[in-house]
Each structure stands twice: as structure tokens, then as C-alpha cells.
mmCIF file with all atom_site columns, C-alpha atoms in Angstrom:
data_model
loop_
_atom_site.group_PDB
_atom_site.id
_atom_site.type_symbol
_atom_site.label_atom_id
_atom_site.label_alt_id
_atom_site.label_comp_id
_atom_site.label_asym_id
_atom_site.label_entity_id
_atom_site.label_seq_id
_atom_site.pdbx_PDB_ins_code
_atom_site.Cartn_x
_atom_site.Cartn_y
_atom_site.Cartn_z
_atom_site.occupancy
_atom_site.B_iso_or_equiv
_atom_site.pdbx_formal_charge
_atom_site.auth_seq_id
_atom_site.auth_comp_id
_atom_site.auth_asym_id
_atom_site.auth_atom_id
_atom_site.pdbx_PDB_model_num
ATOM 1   C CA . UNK J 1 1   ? -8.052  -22.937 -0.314  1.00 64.00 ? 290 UNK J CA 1
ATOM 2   C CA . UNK J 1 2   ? -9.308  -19.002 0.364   1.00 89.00 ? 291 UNK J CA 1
ATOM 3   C CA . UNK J 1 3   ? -7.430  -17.433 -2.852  1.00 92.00 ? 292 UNK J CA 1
ATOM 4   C CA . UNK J 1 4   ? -8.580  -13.960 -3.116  1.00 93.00 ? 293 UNK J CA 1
ATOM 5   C CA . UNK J 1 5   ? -8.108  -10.535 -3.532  1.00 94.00 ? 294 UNK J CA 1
ATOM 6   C CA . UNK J 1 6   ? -8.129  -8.035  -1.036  1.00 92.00 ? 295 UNK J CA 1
ATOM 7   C CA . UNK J 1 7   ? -6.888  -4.272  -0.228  1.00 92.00 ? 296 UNK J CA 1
ATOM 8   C CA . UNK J 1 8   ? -5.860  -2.199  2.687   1.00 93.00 ? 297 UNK J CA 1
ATOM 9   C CA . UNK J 1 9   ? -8.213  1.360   3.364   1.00 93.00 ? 298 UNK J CA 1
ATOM 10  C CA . UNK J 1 10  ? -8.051  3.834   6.241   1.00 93.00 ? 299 UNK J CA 1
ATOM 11  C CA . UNK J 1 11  ? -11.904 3.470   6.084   1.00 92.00 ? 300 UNK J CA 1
ATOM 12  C CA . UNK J 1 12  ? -13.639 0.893   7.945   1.00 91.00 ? 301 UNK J CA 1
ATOM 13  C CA . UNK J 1 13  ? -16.847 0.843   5.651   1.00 87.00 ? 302 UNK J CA 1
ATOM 14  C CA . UNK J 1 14  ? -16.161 -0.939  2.089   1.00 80.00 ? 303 UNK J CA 1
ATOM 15  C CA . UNK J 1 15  ? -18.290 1.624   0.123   1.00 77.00 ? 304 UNK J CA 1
ATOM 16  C CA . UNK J 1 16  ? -17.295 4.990   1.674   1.00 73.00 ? 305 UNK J CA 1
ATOM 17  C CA . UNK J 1 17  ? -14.409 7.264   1.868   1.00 73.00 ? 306 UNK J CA 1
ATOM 18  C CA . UNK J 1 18  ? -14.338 7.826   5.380   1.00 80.00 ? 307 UNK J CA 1
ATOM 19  C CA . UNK J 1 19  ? -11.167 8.339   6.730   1.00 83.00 ? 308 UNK J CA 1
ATOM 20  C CA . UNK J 1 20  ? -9.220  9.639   3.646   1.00 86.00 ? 309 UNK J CA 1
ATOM 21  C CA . UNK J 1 21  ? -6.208  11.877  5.023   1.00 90.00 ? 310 UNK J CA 1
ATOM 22  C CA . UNK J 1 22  ? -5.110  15.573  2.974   1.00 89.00 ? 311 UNK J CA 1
ATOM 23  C CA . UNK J 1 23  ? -1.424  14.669  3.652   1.00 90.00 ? 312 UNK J CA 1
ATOM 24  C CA . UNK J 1 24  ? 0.304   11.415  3.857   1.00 94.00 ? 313 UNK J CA 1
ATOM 25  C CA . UNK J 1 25  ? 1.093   10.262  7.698   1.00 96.00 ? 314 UNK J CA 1
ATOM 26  C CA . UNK J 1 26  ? 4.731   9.587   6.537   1.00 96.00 ? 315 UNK J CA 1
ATOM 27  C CA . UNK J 1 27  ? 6.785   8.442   9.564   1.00 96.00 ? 316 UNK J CA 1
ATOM 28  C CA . UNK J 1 28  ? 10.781  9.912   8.941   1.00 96.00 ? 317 UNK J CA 1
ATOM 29  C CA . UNK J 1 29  ? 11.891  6.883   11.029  1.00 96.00 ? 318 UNK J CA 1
ATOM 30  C CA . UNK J 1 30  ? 10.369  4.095   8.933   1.00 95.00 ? 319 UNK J CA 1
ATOM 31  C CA . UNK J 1 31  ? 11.743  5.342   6.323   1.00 95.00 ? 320 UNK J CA 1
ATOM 32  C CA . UNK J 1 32  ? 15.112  6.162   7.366   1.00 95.00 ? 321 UNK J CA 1
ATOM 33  C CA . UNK J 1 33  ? 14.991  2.324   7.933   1.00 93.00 ? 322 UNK J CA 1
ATOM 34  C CA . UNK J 1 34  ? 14.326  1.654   4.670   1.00 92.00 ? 323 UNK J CA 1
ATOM 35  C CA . UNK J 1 35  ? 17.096  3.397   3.540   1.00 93.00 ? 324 UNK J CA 1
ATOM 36  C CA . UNK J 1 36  ? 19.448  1.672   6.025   1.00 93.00 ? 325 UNK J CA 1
ATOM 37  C CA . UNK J 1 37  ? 17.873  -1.911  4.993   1.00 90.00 ? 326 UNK J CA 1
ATOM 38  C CA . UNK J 1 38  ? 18.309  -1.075  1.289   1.00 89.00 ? 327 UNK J CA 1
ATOM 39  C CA . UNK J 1 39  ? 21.108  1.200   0.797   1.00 89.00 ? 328 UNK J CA 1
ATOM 40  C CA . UNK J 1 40  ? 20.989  1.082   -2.901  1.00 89.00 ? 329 UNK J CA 1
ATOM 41  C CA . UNK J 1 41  ? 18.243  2.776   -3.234  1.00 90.00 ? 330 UNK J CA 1
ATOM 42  C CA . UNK J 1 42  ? 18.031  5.468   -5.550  1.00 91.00 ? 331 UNK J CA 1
ATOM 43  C CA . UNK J 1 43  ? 16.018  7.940   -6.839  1.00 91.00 ? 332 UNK J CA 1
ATOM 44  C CA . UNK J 1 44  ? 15.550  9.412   -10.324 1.00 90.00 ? 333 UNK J CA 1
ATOM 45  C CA . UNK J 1 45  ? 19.124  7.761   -10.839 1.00 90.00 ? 334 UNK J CA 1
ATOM 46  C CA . UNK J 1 46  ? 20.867  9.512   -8.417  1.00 88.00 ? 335 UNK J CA 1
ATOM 47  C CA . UNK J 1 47  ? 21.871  7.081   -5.432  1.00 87.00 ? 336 UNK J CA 1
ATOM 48  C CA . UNK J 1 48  ? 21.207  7.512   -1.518  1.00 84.00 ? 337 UNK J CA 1
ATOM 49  C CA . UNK J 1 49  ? 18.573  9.961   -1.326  1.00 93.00 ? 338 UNK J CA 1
ATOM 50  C CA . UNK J 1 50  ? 17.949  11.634  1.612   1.00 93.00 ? 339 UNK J CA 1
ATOM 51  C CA . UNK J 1 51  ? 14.913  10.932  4.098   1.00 94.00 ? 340 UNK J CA 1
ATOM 52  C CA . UNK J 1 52  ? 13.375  14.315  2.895   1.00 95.00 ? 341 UNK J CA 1
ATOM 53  C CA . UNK J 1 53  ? 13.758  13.517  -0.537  1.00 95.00 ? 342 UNK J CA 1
ATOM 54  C CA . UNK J 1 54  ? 12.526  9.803   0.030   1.00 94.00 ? 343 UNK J CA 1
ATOM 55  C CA . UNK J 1 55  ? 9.717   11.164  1.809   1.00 95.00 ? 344 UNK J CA 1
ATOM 56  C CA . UNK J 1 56  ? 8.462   14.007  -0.555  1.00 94.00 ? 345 UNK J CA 1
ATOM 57  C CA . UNK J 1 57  ? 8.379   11.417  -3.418  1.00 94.00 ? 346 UNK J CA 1
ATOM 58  C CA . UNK J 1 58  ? 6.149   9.083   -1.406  1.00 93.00 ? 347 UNK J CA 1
ATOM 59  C CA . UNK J 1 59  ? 4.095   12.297  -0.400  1.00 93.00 ? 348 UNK J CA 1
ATOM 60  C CA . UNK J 1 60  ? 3.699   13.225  -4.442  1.00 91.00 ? 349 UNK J CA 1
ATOM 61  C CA . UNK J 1 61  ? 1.829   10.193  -4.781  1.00 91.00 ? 350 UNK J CA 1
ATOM 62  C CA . UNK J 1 62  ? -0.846  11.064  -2.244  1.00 92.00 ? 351 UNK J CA 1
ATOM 63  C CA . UNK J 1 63  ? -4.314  10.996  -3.477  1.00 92.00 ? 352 UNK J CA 1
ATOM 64  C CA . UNK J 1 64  ? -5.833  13.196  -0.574  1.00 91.00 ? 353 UNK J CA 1
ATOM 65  C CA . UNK J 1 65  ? -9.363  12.389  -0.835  1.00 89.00 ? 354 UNK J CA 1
ATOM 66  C CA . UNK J 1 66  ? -9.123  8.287   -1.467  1.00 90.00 ? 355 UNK J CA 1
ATOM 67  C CA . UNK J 1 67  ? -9.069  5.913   1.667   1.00 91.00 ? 356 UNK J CA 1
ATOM 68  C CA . UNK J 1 68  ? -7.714  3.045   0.062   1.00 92.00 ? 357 UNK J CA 1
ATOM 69  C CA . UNK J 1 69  ? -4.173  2.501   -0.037  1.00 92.00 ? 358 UNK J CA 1
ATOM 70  C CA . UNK J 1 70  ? -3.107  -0.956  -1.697  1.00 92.00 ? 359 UNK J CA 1
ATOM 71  C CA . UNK J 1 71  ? -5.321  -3.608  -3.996  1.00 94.00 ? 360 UNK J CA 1
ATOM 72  C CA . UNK J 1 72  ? -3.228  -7.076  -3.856  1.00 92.00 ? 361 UNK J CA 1
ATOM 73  C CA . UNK J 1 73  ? -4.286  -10.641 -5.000  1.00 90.00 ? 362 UNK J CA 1
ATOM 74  C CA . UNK J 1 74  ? -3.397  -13.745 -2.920  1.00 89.00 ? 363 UNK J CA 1
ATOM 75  C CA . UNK J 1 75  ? -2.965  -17.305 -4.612  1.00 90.00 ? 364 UNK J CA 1
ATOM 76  C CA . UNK J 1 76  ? -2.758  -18.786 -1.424  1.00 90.00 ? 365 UNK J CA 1
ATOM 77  C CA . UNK J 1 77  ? -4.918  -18.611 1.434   1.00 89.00 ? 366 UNK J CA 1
ATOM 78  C CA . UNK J 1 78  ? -5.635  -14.701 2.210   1.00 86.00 ? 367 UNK J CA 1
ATOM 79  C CA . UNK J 1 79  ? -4.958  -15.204 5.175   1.00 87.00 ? 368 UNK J CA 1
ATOM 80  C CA . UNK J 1 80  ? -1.081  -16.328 4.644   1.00 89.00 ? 369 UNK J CA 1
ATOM 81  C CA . UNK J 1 81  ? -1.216  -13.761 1.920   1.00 87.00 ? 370 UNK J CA 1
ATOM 82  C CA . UNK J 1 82  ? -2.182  -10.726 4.247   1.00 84.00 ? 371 UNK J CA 1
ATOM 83  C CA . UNK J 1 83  ? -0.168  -12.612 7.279   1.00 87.00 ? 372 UNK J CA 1
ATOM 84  C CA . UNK J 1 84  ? 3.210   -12.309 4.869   1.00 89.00 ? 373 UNK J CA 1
ATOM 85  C CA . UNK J 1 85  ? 2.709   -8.672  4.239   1.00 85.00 ? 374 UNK J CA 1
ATOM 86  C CA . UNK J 1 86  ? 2.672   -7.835  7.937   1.00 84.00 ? 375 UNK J CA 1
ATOM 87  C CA . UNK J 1 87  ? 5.866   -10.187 8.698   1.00 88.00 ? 376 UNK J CA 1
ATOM 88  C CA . UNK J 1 88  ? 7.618   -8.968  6.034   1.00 89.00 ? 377 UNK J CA 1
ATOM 89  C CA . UNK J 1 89  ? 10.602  -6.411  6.930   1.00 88.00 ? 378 UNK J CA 1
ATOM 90  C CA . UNK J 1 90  ? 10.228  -3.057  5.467   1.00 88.00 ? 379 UNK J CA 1
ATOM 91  C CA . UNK J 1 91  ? 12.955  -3.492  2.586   1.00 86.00 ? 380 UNK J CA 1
ATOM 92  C CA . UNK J 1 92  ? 12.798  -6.916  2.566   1.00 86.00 ? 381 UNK J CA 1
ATOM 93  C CA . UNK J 1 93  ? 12.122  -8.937  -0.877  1.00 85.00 ? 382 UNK J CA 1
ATOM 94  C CA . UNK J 1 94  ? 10.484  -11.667 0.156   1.00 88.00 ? 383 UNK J CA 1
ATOM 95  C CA . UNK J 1 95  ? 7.889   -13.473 1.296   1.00 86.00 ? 384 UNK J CA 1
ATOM 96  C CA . UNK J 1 96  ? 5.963   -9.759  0.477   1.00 84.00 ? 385 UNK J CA 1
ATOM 97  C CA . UNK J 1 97  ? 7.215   -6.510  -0.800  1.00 81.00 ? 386 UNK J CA 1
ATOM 98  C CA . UNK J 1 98  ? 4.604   -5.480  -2.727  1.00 82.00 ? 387 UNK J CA 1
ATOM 99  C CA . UNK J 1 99  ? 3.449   -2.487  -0.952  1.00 80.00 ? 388 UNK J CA 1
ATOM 100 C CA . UNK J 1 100 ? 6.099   -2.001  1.007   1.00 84.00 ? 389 UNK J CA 1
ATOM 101 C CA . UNK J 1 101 ? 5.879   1.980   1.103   1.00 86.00 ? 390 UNK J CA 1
ATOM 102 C CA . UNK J 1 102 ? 2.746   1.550   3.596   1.00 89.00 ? 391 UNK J CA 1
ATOM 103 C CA . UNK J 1 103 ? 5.013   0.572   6.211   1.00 91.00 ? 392 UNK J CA 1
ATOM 104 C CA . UNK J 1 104 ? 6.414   3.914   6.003   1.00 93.00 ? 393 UNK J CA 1
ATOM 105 C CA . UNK J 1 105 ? 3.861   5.553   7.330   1.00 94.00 ? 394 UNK J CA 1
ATOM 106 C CA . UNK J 1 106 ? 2.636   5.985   11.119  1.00 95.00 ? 395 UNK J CA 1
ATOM 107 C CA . UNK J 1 107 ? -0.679  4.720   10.916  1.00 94.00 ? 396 UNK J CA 1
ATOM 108 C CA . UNK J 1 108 ? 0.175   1.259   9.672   1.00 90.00 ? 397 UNK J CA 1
ATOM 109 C CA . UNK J 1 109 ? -1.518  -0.300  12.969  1.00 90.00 ? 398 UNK J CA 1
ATOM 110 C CA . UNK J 1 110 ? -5.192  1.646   11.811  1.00 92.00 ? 399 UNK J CA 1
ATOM 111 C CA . UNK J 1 111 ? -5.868  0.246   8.666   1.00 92.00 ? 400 UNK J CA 1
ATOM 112 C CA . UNK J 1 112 ? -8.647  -1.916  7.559   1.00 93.00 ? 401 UNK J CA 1
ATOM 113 C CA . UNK J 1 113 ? -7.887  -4.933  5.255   1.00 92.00 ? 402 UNK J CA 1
ATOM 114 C CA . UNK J 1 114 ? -11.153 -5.769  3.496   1.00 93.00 ? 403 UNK J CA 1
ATOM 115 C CA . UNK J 1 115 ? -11.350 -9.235  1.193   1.00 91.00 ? 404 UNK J CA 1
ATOM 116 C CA . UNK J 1 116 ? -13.127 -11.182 -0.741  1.00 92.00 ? 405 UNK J CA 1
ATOM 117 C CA . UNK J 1 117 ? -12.647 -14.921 -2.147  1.00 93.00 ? 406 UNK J CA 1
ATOM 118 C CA . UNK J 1 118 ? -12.374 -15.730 -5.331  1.00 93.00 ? 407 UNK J CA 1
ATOM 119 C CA . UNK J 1 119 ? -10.676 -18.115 -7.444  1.00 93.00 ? 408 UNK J CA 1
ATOM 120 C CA . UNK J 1 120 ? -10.531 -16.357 -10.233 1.00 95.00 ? 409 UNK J CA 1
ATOM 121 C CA . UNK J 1 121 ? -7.897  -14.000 -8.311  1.00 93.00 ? 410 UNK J CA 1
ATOM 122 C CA . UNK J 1 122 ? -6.222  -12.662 -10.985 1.00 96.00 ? 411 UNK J CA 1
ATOM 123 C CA . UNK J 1 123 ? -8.762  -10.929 -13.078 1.00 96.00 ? 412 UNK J CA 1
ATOM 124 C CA . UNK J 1 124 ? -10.762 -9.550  -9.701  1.00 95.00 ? 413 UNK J CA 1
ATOM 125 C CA . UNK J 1 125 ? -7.652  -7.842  -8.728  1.00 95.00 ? 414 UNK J CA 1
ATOM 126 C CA . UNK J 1 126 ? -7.486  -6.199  -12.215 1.00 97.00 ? 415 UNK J CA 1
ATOM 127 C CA . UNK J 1 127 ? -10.998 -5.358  -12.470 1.00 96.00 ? 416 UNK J CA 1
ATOM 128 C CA . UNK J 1 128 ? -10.389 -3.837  -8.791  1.00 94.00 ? 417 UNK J CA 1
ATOM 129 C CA . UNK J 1 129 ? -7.671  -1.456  -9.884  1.00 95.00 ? 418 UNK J CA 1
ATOM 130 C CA . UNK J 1 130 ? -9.560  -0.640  -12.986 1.00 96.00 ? 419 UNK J CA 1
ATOM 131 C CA . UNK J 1 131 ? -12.432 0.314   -10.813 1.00 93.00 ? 420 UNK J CA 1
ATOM 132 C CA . UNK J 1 132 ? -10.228 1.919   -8.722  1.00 91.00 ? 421 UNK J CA 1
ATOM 133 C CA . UNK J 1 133 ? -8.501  4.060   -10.961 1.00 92.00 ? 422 UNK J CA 1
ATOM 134 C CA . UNK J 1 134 ? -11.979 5.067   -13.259 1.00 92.00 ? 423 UNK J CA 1
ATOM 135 C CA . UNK J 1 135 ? -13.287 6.281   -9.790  1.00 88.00 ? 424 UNK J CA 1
ATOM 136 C CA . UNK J 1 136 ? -10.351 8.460   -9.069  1.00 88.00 ? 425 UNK J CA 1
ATOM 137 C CA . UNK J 1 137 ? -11.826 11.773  -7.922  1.00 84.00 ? 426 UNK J CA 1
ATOM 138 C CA . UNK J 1 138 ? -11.194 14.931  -10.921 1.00 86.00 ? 427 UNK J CA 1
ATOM 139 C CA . UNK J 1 139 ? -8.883  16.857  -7.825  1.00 80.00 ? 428 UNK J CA 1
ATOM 140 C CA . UNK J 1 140 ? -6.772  13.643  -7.214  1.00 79.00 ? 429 UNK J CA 1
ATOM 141 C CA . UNK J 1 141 ? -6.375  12.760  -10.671 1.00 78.00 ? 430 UNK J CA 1
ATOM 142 C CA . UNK J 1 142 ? -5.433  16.230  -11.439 1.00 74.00 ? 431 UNK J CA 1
ATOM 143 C CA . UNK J 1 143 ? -2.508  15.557  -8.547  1.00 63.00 ? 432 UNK J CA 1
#
């Protein structure tokens, strides 16, 4: 069984930031389906927001200068893992919402998904997001 951890980049390379965009590649009709496949959504309490407002909160958490874009852990094959991500409707809970915002944007079909297996999943993916967030450059973490 290939457990694992992996994450999804705009960069190709695993130790580079190639690629990194200034301005999120939202796409207004992605996420106008969102809101139609989950019309409870709200935002800061208030319900139905509009596609603007849905789409400058995704924007706000932009980090301009990274390339990668989601850290996830799979106890199951990676391959069913990564596989369930891509099958999964945008809005849909199951069998994989986490990350579900990257299907809102228009590059979705560009990204690199980079892995590694390990069956010690759980504390790689934490170690990866604490790497990940100690590497954070000073302009984005000023964001």
C-alpha cells in the first residue's frame, strides 16, 4: 500500500519556485458553480455572497511569490488519494474536499502533483506544512 503525502505546485521542479503567479488565476465561472452547488455558503456570516466577493476572499489568500498550492496526506494508495481529488465535484463533500478552492481557478489542468511514500503519513504531512510555512517569503507573510 503507497500511503503518502504529496502536494500540488505550479512549478515543475520540487526545489524551486518557478512558476509562482502575482495574482491568483481565479476563474468567475468555477466559482459561480460553487456557489450554485453549495448555496449555503456564506461569508463572514452573511449568506450568498456574490462571485466578486467569493472571489476577492480567495484572492486575499494569495501568496504571490510561492508555487505550491496544497500539502495533503493520503492513507490509501496516493494514487486513489490524488485520483479522488480530481473526481471530486467542486462543492462536493466527499470522497475529497479538502482543497476544493483550487478548482476555482483556470489553471487547474497545469499543475504538478509531486509525492513521496511514506508510512508514517501523518507526521510528513505536518512536518511539510511546518516547512512550508517557516519558508514563507517576509513579502508573502507580510500579505
Amino acid at each position: 500500500m503507497n500511503t503518502g503525502v504529496y502536494l500540488v505546485s505550479f512549478s515543475a521542479s520540487v526545489d524551486g519556485v518557478d512558476g509562482a503567479r502575482p495574482d491568483a488565476p481565479l476563474d468567475a465561472a468555477a466559482i459561480e458553480e460553487l456557489l450554485t452547488a453549495c448555496p449555503g455558503i456564506s461569508l463572514d456570516g452573511q449568506p450568498a455572497p456574490t462571485t466578486e466577493q467569493l472571489a476577492n476572499r480567495l484572492n486575499s489568500f494569495w501568496l504571490p511569490d510561492e508555487c505550491v498550492l496544497y500539502i495533503g496526506l493520503a492513507g490509501q494508495p496516493l494514487r486513489t488519494r490524488v485520483r479522488q481529488y480530481y473526481t471530486t465535484p467542486l462543492g462536493a463533500a466527499k470522497p475529497h474536499k479538502g482543497g476544493w478552492w483550487l478548482k476555482t481557478l483556470s489553471v487547474l489542468d497545469r499543475l504538478y502533483v509531486h509525492w513521496g511514500a511514506t508510512s508514517n503519513f501523518k507526521d510528513a504531512e505536518e512536518e511539510m506544512m511546518r516547512t512550508f510555512a517557516a519558508s514563507i517569503s517576509p513579502a508573502s507573510s507580510a500579505e
